[in-house]
Amino acid sequence: MCRRTNPSTRTGRPRSTEADTAILEATRAALVELGWSKLTMGDVAGRAGVAKTTLYRRWANKSELVVDAVAVLFDELELPDLGSLQADIENVVLQFAALLERPETKTALMAVVAESTRDEPLRERIRASIVDRQKRLVLEGRMRAQRRGELPADRDPVAVDATDDLIFDVIAGAVVHRALVSAEPVDGPWVARLSALLVGGLGAAAAVG
């Protein structure tokens, strides 16, 4: 799996948080305006007001840069405690759908996913920087539901991990397909049906497992 260098092991001047933020914002703006094929590291550097060498010290190529630019948007997702597992799921799904409506998210995500079909290192970076990081929401939701008594305590860690992966895949796949492939609204009634299906499935899986 492609791993980013631990900042504590870097040599030379420390990274600038302000510069990183400006670079990632410039990347998203350039991608929306120019598209994947015309986007260059030089264009991003100019928009961000930094030297092109500054970009290459942080990212080896534009694929890595675009993945990180979209990953920070997904880090904005939160799972507020609304009192029930179904309500929590509905809220985060609506957040996710709203995020996909943003032009910078939609363009960046579609571009890197398409490019990753022929670039295995890029696929691994997407998995590490976006997918694995956002599975925190599933883990948080399951643990909260257990504390409420909505789900039983874990018995088989391996089975639990597999279920968490499946929950994430179902939510992400359903929302991305409906919003970006089918171009159908991810509205309240649809989200309520999806969350009810998930909660019912979790109960059935707990009974079997």
Coordinates of C-alpha atoms in Angstrom, one line a residue:
M1 CA 0.0 0.0 0.0
C2 CA 1.3 3.5 -0.9
R3 CA 2.1 5.3 2.3
R4 CA 2.9 9.0 2.8
T5 CA 6.1 9.8 4.5
N6 CA 5.9 10.4 8.2
P7 CA 6.4 14.2 8.7
S8 CA 8.6 13.4 11.7
T9 CA 11.2 11.7 9.5
R10 CA 11.5 14.4 6.9
T11 CA 14.6 16.4 6.5
G12 CA 14.9 20.1 5.6
R13 CA 12.4 22.8 6.3
P14 CA 9.1 21.7 7.8
R15 CA 6.0 21.7 5.7
S16 CA 3.7 24.8 5.7
T17 CA 0.1 24.0 6.6
E18 CA -1.0 27.2 4.9
A19 CA 0.9 26.3 1.7
D20 CA -0.6 22.8 1.7
T21 CA -4.1 24.3 2.1
A22 CA -3.6 26.7 -0.7
I23 CA -2.2 24.0 -3.0
L24 CA -5.1 21.6 -2.4
E25 CA -7.6 24.4 -2.9
A26 CA -5.9 25.4 -6.1
T27 CA -5.9 21.8 -7.3
R28 CA -9.6 21.5 -6.9
A29 CA -10.3 24.8 -8.6
A30 CA -8.0 23.9 -11.5
L31 CA -9.6 20.5 -11.9
V32 CA -13.1 22.0 -12.1
E33 CA -12.0 24.6 -14.6
L34 CA -9.6 22.6 -16.8
G35 CA -10.5 18.9 -16.3
W36 CA -8.1 16.1 -15.7
S37 CA -6.3 16.0 -19.0
K38 CA -5.4 19.7 -19.0
L39 CA -4.5 19.9 -15.3
T40 CA -0.7 20.4 -14.7
M41 CA 1.4 20.7 -11.7
G42 CA 2.6 24.0 -13.1
D43 CA -0.9 25.4 -13.3
V44 CA -1.6 24.4 -9.7
A45 CA 1.7 26.0 -8.5
G46 CA 0.8 29.3 -10.2
R47 CA -2.7 29.4 -8.7
A48 CA -1.4 28.5 -5.3
G49 CA 1.4 31.1 -5.5
V50 CA 4.2 28.5 -4.8
A51 CA 7.1 27.2 -6.8
K52 CA 6.5 24.0 -8.8
T53 CA 9.4 22.4 -6.9
T54 CA 7.3 22.9 -3.8
L55 CA 4.6 20.7 -5.2
Y56 CA 7.1 18.0 -6.2
R57 CA 8.6 17.9 -2.7
R58 CA 5.2 17.0 -1.4
W59 CA 3.6 15.0 -4.3
A60 CA 5.3 12.9 -6.9
N61 CA 2.6 13.6 -9.6
K62 CA -0.8 15.1 -10.2
S63 CA -2.6 11.8 -9.4
E64 CA -1.3 11.9 -5.8
L65 CA -2.0 15.6 -5.5
V66 CA -5.6 15.2 -6.7
V67 CA -6.3 12.3 -4.4
D68 CA -5.1 14.4 -1.4
A69 CA -7.1 17.3 -2.6
V70 CA -10.4 15.3 -2.5
A71 CA -9.4 13.3 0.6
V72 CA -9.5 16.5 2.8
L73 CA -13.1 17.1 1.6
F74 CA -14.2 13.6 2.8
D75 CA -12.5 14.3 6.1
E76 CA -15.2 16.9 6.7
L77 CA -17.8 14.2 7.1
E78 CA -19.0 13.7 10.7
L79 CA -21.3 11.4 12.5
P80 CA -23.4 13.4 15.1
D81 CA -25.2 11.5 17.8
L82 CA -28.9 11.8 16.9
G83 CA -30.1 9.2 19.3
S84 CA -30.5 6.2 17.1
L85 CA -28.5 4.2 14.6
Q86 CA -30.9 4.9 11.8
A87 CA -30.9 8.6 12.4
D88 CA -27.1 8.7 12.5
I89 CA -26.9 6.8 9.2
E90 CA -29.4 9.1 7.5
N91 CA -27.5 12.2 8.6
V92 CA -24.1 11.0 7.4
V93 CA -25.6 9.7 4.1
L94 CA -27.1 13.2 3.4
Q95 CA -23.8 14.8 4.3
F96 CA -22.1 12.5 1.8
A97 CA -24.6 13.3 -0.9
A98 CA -24.2 17.0 -0.4
L99 CA -20.4 16.6 -0.6
L100 CA -20.8 14.8 -4.0
E101 CA -22.9 17.7 -5.2
R102 CA -20.0 20.1 -5.0
P103 CA -18.3 20.5 -8.4
E104 CA -14.8 20.1 -7.0
T105 CA -15.6 16.8 -5.3
K106 CA -17.6 15.4 -8.2
T107 CA -14.9 16.3 -10.8
A108 CA -12.0 15.2 -8.6
L109 CA -13.5 11.9 -7.5
M110 CA -14.6 10.8 -11.0
A111 CA -11.2 11.8 -12.4
V112 CA -9.1 9.8 -10.0
V113 CA -11.4 6.8 -10.0
A114 CA -11.2 6.6 -13.8
E115 CA -7.5 7.1 -13.8
S116 CA -7.0 4.4 -11.1
T117 CA -8.4 1.7 -13.4
R118 CA -5.0 1.6 -15.1
D119 CA -2.8 2.8 -12.2
E120 CA -2.6 0.4 -9.3
P121 CA -0.5 2.7 -7.1
L122 CA -3.1 5.4 -7.5
R123 CA -5.8 2.9 -6.6
E124 CA -3.9 2.0 -3.4
R125 CA -3.5 5.7 -2.6
I126 CA -7.3 6.2 -3.0
R127 CA -7.9 3.3 -0.7
A128 CA -5.5 4.5 2.0
S129 CA -6.3 8.3 1.8
I130 CA -10.1 8.2 1.3
V131 CA -11.6 4.7 1.8
D132 CA -9.7 3.5 4.9
R133 CA -9.9 6.9 6.6
Q134 CA -13.6 7.2 6.1
K135 CA -14.3 3.7 7.5
R136 CA -13.9 5.5 10.9
L137 CA -17.5 6.6 10.5
V138 CA -18.7 3.0 10.3
L139 CA -16.7 2.0 13.4
E140 CA -17.9 5.0 15.3
G141 CA -21.5 4.3 14.4
R142 CA -21.4 0.7 15.3
M143 CA -19.7 1.3 18.7
R144 CA -22.3 4.0 19.5
A145 CA -25.1 1.7 18.6
Q146 CA -23.7 -1.0 20.9
R147 CA -23.5 1.5 23.8
R148 CA -27.2 2.3 23.2
G149 CA -28.0 -1.4 23.1
E150 CA -29.2 -1.3 19.5
L151 CA -26.5 -3.8 18.4
P152 CA -25.0 -6.7 20.4
A153 CA -21.4 -6.6 21.6
D154 CA -18.7 -7.9 19.2
R155 CA -18.0 -11.6 19.4
D156 CA -15.8 -12.3 16.4
P157 CA -13.4 -9.5 15.5
V158 CA -12.8 -10.9 12.0
A159 CA -16.5 -11.0 11.2
V160 CA -17.0 -7.5 12.6
D161 CA -14.3 -6.1 10.4
A162 CA -15.8 -7.8 7.4
T163 CA -19.2 -6.4 8.3
D164 CA -17.8 -2.9 8.7
D165 CA -16.2 -3.2 5.2
L166 CA -19.5 -4.3 3.8
I167 CA -21.5 -1.5 5.4
F168 CA -19.0 1.1 4.0
D169 CA -19.2 -0.5 0.5
V170 CA -23.0 -0.6 0.5
I171 CA -23.3 3.1 1.6
A172 CA -20.6 4.5 -0.6
G173 CA -21.6 2.4 -3.6
A174 CA -25.3 3.1 -3.4
V175 CA -24.8 6.9 -2.9
V176 CA -22.1 7.3 -5.6
H177 CA -24.1 5.2 -8.1
R178 CA -27.3 7.1 -7.5
A179 CA -25.8 10.6 -7.4
L180 CA -23.0 10.3 -10.0
V181 CA -24.1 7.4 -12.3
S182 CA -27.9 7.4 -12.3
A183 CA -28.1 11.2 -11.6
E184 CA -31.0 10.6 -9.3
P185 CA -31.7 12.7 -6.1
V186 CA -30.3 11.4 -2.8
D187 CA -33.2 12.9 -0.9
G188 CA -34.9 12.2 2.4
P189 CA -37.2 9.4 1.4
W190 CA -34.5 7.5 -0.5
V191 CA -32.0 7.9 2.4
A192 CA -34.7 6.7 4.9
R193 CA -35.2 3.6 2.8
L194 CA -31.5 2.9 2.5
S195 CA -30.9 3.4 6.2
A196 CA -33.8 1.2 7.2
L197 CA -32.4 -1.5 4.9
L198 CA -29.0 -1.2 6.5
V199 CA -30.3 -1.3 10.1
G200 CA -32.5 -4.3 9.3
G201 CA -29.6 -6.1 7.7
L202 CA -27.3 -5.4 10.7
G203 CA -29.9 -6.9 13.0
A204 CA -30.2 -10.0 10.8
A205 CA -26.4 -10.3 10.6
A206 CA -26.1 -10.1 14.4
A207 CA -28.7 -12.8 14.8
V208 CA -26.8 -15.1 12.4
G209 CA -23.4 -14.3 13.7

